[in-house]
Amino acid sequence: MAIRVQLDRVLAERRMSLTELADRVGVTIANLSILKTGKARAIRFSTLDALCRELGCQPGDLVVFEPGPGDDDDFEEELQGGLS
Amino acid sequence: MRALGPGSVSSFLKIILDVVYFALWAGVALLSLCALGALLLSFNPELLKGIHISGDDGREVTAKGPLLAGVLAAAALYLGGVLIIVGRLRRIFVTLTAGDPFHPDNVRRLRVVGLVLGGLELGRYAFWGLAAWLAPGSNRIDGGVNLTAWFSVLVVLVLAEIFREGARLRREAELTI
């Protein structure tokens, strides 16, 4: 997938830890880690709203579109692999 | 009354399946032992003199030992198939009791149940054919096509696909932050 989450960069710019952000936003550290490492499949508007409010940024600062080779949607294959 | 979760109908059914599962294990073991015994006794027909197997026409079946061993082995195989089905259902009901019906493993379990159901039905035809060939006078097994059984096979296989879709949605929900 060509959508990249730049949460780590924004956190570094704000000098904020993931734990602190998790406390402020009300999302678990595990879920924020999934978001940070790009494993998330979707993000709720409510989560994006809370992140932007606490980090003082725009959604575009957190999420960018970076097309590249090998960015085909392999989620279905991943699922198939997990089920078999 | 709740259908899923601890203390629900699922947990009650899980207990019933547990009992049936262990009873089936005992049945398979017993039938296998009897089949083995009949096979061993067939080498000495004198020992089987007390057992009389006759066809509908009243004639005594000659090869009693192999016939008995075959029937008992077929019954053990049939119970073994039922055991596989009940075993998979038990595992499915564990996930239902835990309140997690769309566990990814349930897809494979349901598919196995469907395939074994089909296999049992095919085995019934095979047994009917063999029995008609080996003991024509004593064949009382219904060899007709059971539409209900095939309908059940298709329903279970379709259910497996529904569970696959449920598992996919569950996975997506897990990765939605």
Tab-separated table of C-alpha atoms in Angstrom:
chain	number	residue	atom	x	y	z
A	1	MET	CA	0.000	0.000	0.000
A	2	ALA	CA	1.313	3.417	-0.959
A	3	ILE	CA	-0.115	5.242	2.050
A	4	ARG	CA	2.601	5.952	4.637
A	5	VAL	CA	2.016	7.055	8.214
A	6	GLN	CA	4.621	9.505	9.449
A	7	LEU	CA	3.715	9.412	13.092
A	8	ASP	CA	7.300	8.781	14.205
A	9	ARG	CA	8.560	11.881	12.346
A	10	VAL	CA	5.812	14.100	13.807
A	11	LEU	CA	6.457	12.681	17.281
A	12	ALA	CA	10.190	13.367	16.929
A	13	GLU	CA	9.494	16.963	15.830
A	14	ARG	CA	7.244	17.473	18.881
A	15	ARG	CA	9.683	15.566	21.143
A	16	MET	CA	6.803	13.498	22.391
A	17	SER	CA	6.897	9.823	23.283
A	18	LEU	CA	4.427	7.252	22.028
A	19	THR	CA	3.345	6.558	25.617
A	20	GLU	CA	2.557	10.219	26.219
A	21	LEU	CA	0.584	10.444	22.980
A	22	ALA	CA	-1.310	7.268	23.865
A	23	ASP	CA	-2.284	8.800	27.216
A	24	ARG	CA	-3.406	12.044	25.621
A	25	VAL	CA	-5.347	10.504	22.744
A	26	GLY	CA	-6.858	7.572	24.631
A	27	VAL	CA	-5.567	4.948	22.213
A	28	THR	CA	-3.516	2.011	23.471
A	29	ILE	CA	0.237	1.948	22.841
A	30	ALA	CA	-0.229	-1.330	20.952
A	31	ASN	CA	-2.652	0.313	18.518
A	32	LEU	CA	-0.449	3.382	18.099
A	33	SER	CA	2.480	1.045	17.367
A	34	ILE	CA	0.411	-0.662	14.661
A	35	LEU	CA	-0.275	2.782	13.208
A	36	LYS	CA	3.346	3.895	13.492
A	37	THR	CA	4.764	0.788	11.854
A	38	GLY	CA	2.334	1.030	8.929
A	39	LYS	CA	0.507	-2.205	9.726
A	40	ALA	CA	-2.872	-0.495	10.150
A	41	ARG	CA	-5.453	-1.054	7.416
A	42	ALA	CA	-7.652	1.909	8.306
A	43	ILE	CA	-7.818	4.878	10.641
A	44	ARG	CA	-11.009	6.261	12.138
A	45	PHE	CA	-11.768	9.954	11.702
A	46	SER	CA	-12.155	10.173	15.475
A	47	THR	CA	-8.606	8.817	15.975
A	48	LEU	CA	-7.222	11.150	13.301
A	49	ASP	CA	-9.062	14.056	14.907
A	50	ALA	CA	-7.582	13.275	18.321
A	51	LEU	CA	-4.070	12.803	16.922
A	52	CYS	CA	-4.162	16.079	14.986
A	53	ARG	CA	-5.507	17.940	18.016
A	54	GLU	CA	-2.847	16.602	20.392
A	55	LEU	CA	0.021	16.903	17.925
A	56	GLY	CA	-1.103	20.264	16.524
A	57	CYS	CA	-0.836	19.127	12.934
A	58	GLN	CA	-2.888	18.472	9.812
A	59	PRO	CA	-3.952	14.993	8.623
A	60	GLY	CA	-1.588	15.473	5.673
A	61	ASP	CA	1.335	15.735	8.085
A	62	LEU	CA	0.543	12.293	9.450
A	63	VAL	CA	-0.494	10.462	6.295
A	64	VAL	CA	1.200	10.764	2.899
A	65	PHE	CA	0.797	9.012	-0.440
A	66	GLU	CA	4.095	7.570	-1.720
A	67	PRO	CA	3.590	5.203	-4.664
A	68	GLY	CA	6.377	2.782	-5.356
A	69	PRO	CA	7.136	-0.684	-6.743
A	70	GLY	CA	5.614	-3.620	-4.871
A	71	ASP	CA	2.808	-1.523	-3.468
A	72	ASP	CA	0.044	-3.766	-4.784
A	73	ASP	CA	-2.595	-4.550	-2.245
A	74	ASP	CA	-1.401	-7.843	-0.813
A	75	PHE	CA	-3.807	-7.771	2.102
A	76	GLU	CA	-6.006	-10.463	0.566
A	77	GLU	CA	-2.973	-12.717	0.071
A	78	GLU	CA	-1.882	-12.026	3.624
A	79	LEU	CA	-5.327	-12.983	4.841
A	80	GLN	CA	-5.397	-16.128	2.743
A	81	GLY	CA	-2.025	-17.094	4.175
A	82	GLY	CA	-3.259	-16.495	7.683
A	83	LEU	CA	-6.338	-18.631	7.161
A	84	SER	CA	-4.726	-21.626	5.491
B	1	MET	CA	-30.475	-16.771	26.932
B	2	ARG	CA	-27.239	-15.856	25.212
B	3	ALA	CA	-26.009	-17.855	22.209
B	4	LEU	CA	-22.303	-17.013	22.576
B	5	GLY	CA	-19.869	-16.609	25.448
B	6	PRO	CA	-19.374	-18.297	28.805
B	7	GLY	CA	-22.548	-19.753	30.344
B	8	SER	CA	-24.384	-19.572	27.015
B	9	VAL	CA	-26.089	-22.174	24.824
B	10	SER	CA	-22.719	-22.681	23.100
B	11	SER	CA	-20.997	-23.693	26.316
B	12	PHE	CA	-23.838	-26.137	27.065
B	13	LEU	CA	-23.506	-27.664	23.588
B	14	LYS	CA	-19.744	-27.806	24.042
B	15	ILE	CA	-20.228	-30.010	27.129
B	16	ILE	CA	-22.531	-32.335	25.158
B	17	LEU	CA	-19.969	-32.509	22.343
B	18	ASP	CA	-17.233	-33.325	24.871
B	19	VAL	CA	-19.243	-36.281	26.166
B	20	VAL	CA	-20.072	-37.490	22.643
B	21	TYR	CA	-16.429	-37.085	21.612
B	22	PHE	CA	-15.090	-39.337	24.364
B	23	ALA	CA	-17.917	-41.856	23.844
B	24	LEU	CA	-16.993	-41.987	20.156
B	25	TRP	CA	-13.337	-42.570	21.026
B	26	ALA	CA	-14.403	-45.526	23.172
B	27	GLY	CA	-16.654	-46.802	20.369
B	28	VAL	CA	-13.924	-46.578	17.748
B	29	ALA	CA	-11.448	-48.345	20.025
B	30	LEU	CA	-13.941	-51.102	20.857
B	31	LEU	CA	-14.963	-51.649	17.228
B	32	SER	CA	-11.334	-51.707	16.092
B	33	LEU	CA	-10.522	-54.335	18.702
B	34	CYS	CA	-13.541	-56.416	17.691
B	35	ALA	CA	-12.587	-56.125	13.999
B	36	LEU	CA	-9.055	-57.245	14.815
B	37	GLY	CA	-10.420	-60.137	16.878
B	38	ALA	CA	-12.777	-61.208	14.075
B	39	LEU	CA	-9.914	-61.050	11.591
B	40	LEU	CA	-7.726	-63.221	13.818
B	41	LEU	CA	-10.566	-65.697	14.435
B	42	SER	CA	-11.214	-65.947	10.687
B	43	PHE	CA	-7.977	-67.897	10.371
B	44	ASN	CA	-9.591	-70.615	12.477
B	45	PRO	CA	-13.225	-70.994	11.296
B	46	GLU	CA	-13.906	-73.603	13.975
B	47	LEU	CA	-13.969	-70.846	16.588
B	48	LEU	CA	-16.726	-69.012	14.708
B	49	LYS	CA	-19.037	-71.992	14.606
B	50	GLY	CA	-21.237	-70.495	17.273
B	51	ILE	CA	-21.927	-67.385	15.197
B	52	HIS	CA	-24.596	-67.761	12.554
B	53	ILE	CA	-25.009	-65.232	9.779
B	54	SER	CA	-27.705	-66.008	7.276
B	55	GLY	CA	-29.104	-64.117	4.334
B	56	ASP	CA	-32.711	-63.229	3.658
B	57	ASP	CA	-33.077	-66.494	1.786
B	58	GLY	CA	-32.069	-68.420	4.925
B	59	ARG	CA	-28.757	-69.695	3.571
B	60	GLU	CA	-25.749	-69.559	5.910
B	61	VAL	CA	-22.993	-67.111	4.876
B	62	THR	CA	-19.779	-69.079	4.407
B	63	ALA	CA	-16.991	-66.501	4.954
B	64	LYS	CA	-18.165	-65.374	8.377
B	65	GLY	CA	-14.793	-64.246	9.762
B	66	PRO	CA	-13.807	-61.873	6.940
B	67	LEU	CA	-17.388	-60.630	6.683
B	68	LEU	CA	-17.551	-59.837	10.395
B	69	ALA	CA	-14.102	-58.221	10.318
B	70	GLY	CA	-15.081	-56.134	7.288
B	71	VAL	CA	-18.355	-54.985	8.794
B	72	LEU	CA	-16.697	-54.082	12.108
B	73	ALA	CA	-13.828	-52.288	10.362
B	74	ALA	CA	-16.299	-50.335	8.231
B	75	ALA	CA	-18.258	-49.405	11.350
B	76	ALA	CA	-15.021	-48.300	13.063
B	77	LEU	CA	-14.132	-46.183	10.025
B	78	TYR	CA	-17.601	-44.634	9.995
B	79	LEU	CA	-17.364	-43.797	13.700
B	80	GLY	CA	-13.860	-42.433	13.050
B	81	GLY	CA	-15.345	-40.034	10.495
B	82	VAL	CA	-18.026	-38.972	12.963
B	83	LEU	CA	-15.257	-38.556	15.555
B	84	ILE	CA	-13.386	-36.147	13.256
B	85	ILE	CA	-16.573	-34.130	12.725
B	86	VAL	CA	-17.366	-33.976	16.439
B	87	GLY	CA	-13.728	-33.108	17.219
B	88	ARG	CA	-13.816	-30.150	14.826
B	89	LEU	CA	-17.209	-29.058	16.150
B	90	ARG	CA	-15.804	-29.155	19.695
B	91	ARG	CA	-13.006	-26.793	18.690
B	92	ILE	CA	-15.457	-24.502	16.923
B	93	PHE	CA	-17.626	-24.410	20.030
B	94	VAL	CA	-14.584	-23.529	22.160
B	95	THR	CA	-14.259	-20.348	20.091
B	96	LEU	CA	-18.011	-19.718	20.316
B	97	THR	CA	-17.870	-20.118	24.085
B	98	ALA	CA	-14.985	-17.646	24.145
B	99	GLY	CA	-17.217	-15.220	22.212
B	100	ASP	CA	-14.989	-15.282	19.130
B	101	PRO	CA	-16.984	-17.051	16.382
B	102	PHE	CA	-14.968	-15.669	13.466
B	103	HIS	CA	-11.680	-17.177	14.528
B	104	PRO	CA	-9.673	-17.805	11.313
B	105	ASP	CA	-9.199	-21.506	12.172
B	106	ASN	CA	-12.975	-22.069	12.123
B	107	VAL	CA	-12.980	-21.764	8.332
B	108	ARG	CA	-10.699	-24.786	7.956
B	109	ARG	CA	-12.589	-26.702	10.655
B	110	LEU	CA	-15.940	-26.189	8.946
B	111	ARG	CA	-14.472	-27.193	5.612
B	112	VAL	CA	-13.142	-30.408	7.160
B	113	VAL	CA	-16.595	-31.105	8.622
B	114	GLY	CA	-18.177	-30.655	5.187
B	115	LEU	CA	-15.620	-32.839	3.426
B	116	VAL	CA	-15.853	-35.614	6.025
B	117	LEU	CA	-19.662	-35.533	5.795
B	118	GLY	CA	-19.316	-36.026	2.047
B	119	GLY	CA	-16.708	-38.740	2.581
B	120	LEU	CA	-19.002	-40.611	4.970
B	121	GLU	CA	-21.803	-40.519	2.416
B	122	LEU	CA	-19.485	-41.807	-0.318
B	123	GLY	CA	-18.224	-44.471	2.113
B	124	ARG	CA	-21.809	-45.589	2.650
B	125	TYR	CA	-22.226	-46.124	-1.095
B	126	ALA	CA	-18.922	-48.013	-1.251
B	127	PHE	CA	-19.904	-50.212	1.682
B	128	TRP	CA	-23.293	-50.874	0.123
B	129	GLY	CA	-21.640	-51.900	-3.153
B	130	LEU	CA	-19.122	-54.146	-1.424
B	131	ALA	CA	-21.767	-55.765	0.751
B	132	ALA	CA	-24.008	-56.389	-2.268
B	133	TRP	CA	-21.074	-58.059	-3.984
B	134	LEU	CA	-19.736	-60.110	-1.056
B	135	ALA	CA	-22.957	-61.104	0.689
B	136	PRO	CA	-25.826	-60.615	-1.742
B	137	GLY	CA	-28.393	-62.304	0.472
B	138	SER	CA	-27.703	-60.353	3.636
B	139	ASN	CA	-27.399	-56.813	2.280
B	140	ARG	CA	-29.838	-54.634	4.168
B	141	ILE	CA	-28.003	-51.341	3.806
B	142	ASP	CA	-29.789	-48.541	2.031
B	143	GLY	CA	-27.635	-47.658	-0.950
B	144	GLY	CA	-29.866	-44.867	-2.239
B	145	VAL	CA	-28.720	-41.284	-2.653
B	146	ASN	CA	-29.515	-39.307	0.477
B	147	LEU	CA	-30.291	-35.784	-0.696
B	148	THR	CA	-30.396	-34.466	2.877
B	149	ALA	CA	-26.795	-35.576	3.427
B	150	TRP	CA	-25.559	-33.860	0.258
B	151	PHE	CA	-27.570	-30.770	1.090
B	152	SER	CA	-25.878	-30.730	4.536
B	153	VAL	CA	-22.458	-31.018	2.897
B	154	LEU	CA	-23.164	-28.017	0.664
B	155	VAL	CA	-24.607	-25.974	3.540
B	156	VAL	CA	-21.542	-26.615	5.707
B	157	LEU	CA	-19.173	-25.703	2.861
B	158	VAL	CA	-21.115	-22.472	2.240
B	159	LEU	CA	-21.019	-21.751	5.979
B	160	ALA	CA	-17.241	-22.186	5.853
B	161	GLU	CA	-17.059	-19.453	3.210
B	162	ILE	CA	-19.311	-17.205	5.312
B	163	PHE	CA	-16.933	-17.717	8.225
B	164	ARG	CA	-14.016	-16.846	5.929
B	165	GLU	CA	-15.685	-13.514	5.151
B	166	GLY	CA	-16.352	-12.987	8.862
B	167	ALA	CA	-12.714	-13.710	9.649
B	168	ARG	CA	-11.626	-11.214	6.992
B	169	LEU	CA	-13.868	-8.504	8.467
B	170	ARG	CA	-12.621	-9.342	11.946
B	171	ARG	CA	-9.012	-8.953	10.805
B	172	GLU	CA	-9.820	-5.624	9.177
B	173	ALA	CA	-11.525	-4.422	12.335
B	174	GLU	CA	-8.476	-5.450	14.368
B	175	LEU	CA	-6.242	-3.319	12.147
B	176	THR	CA	-8.512	-0.283	12.201
B	177	ILE	CA	-7.152	2.237	14.665
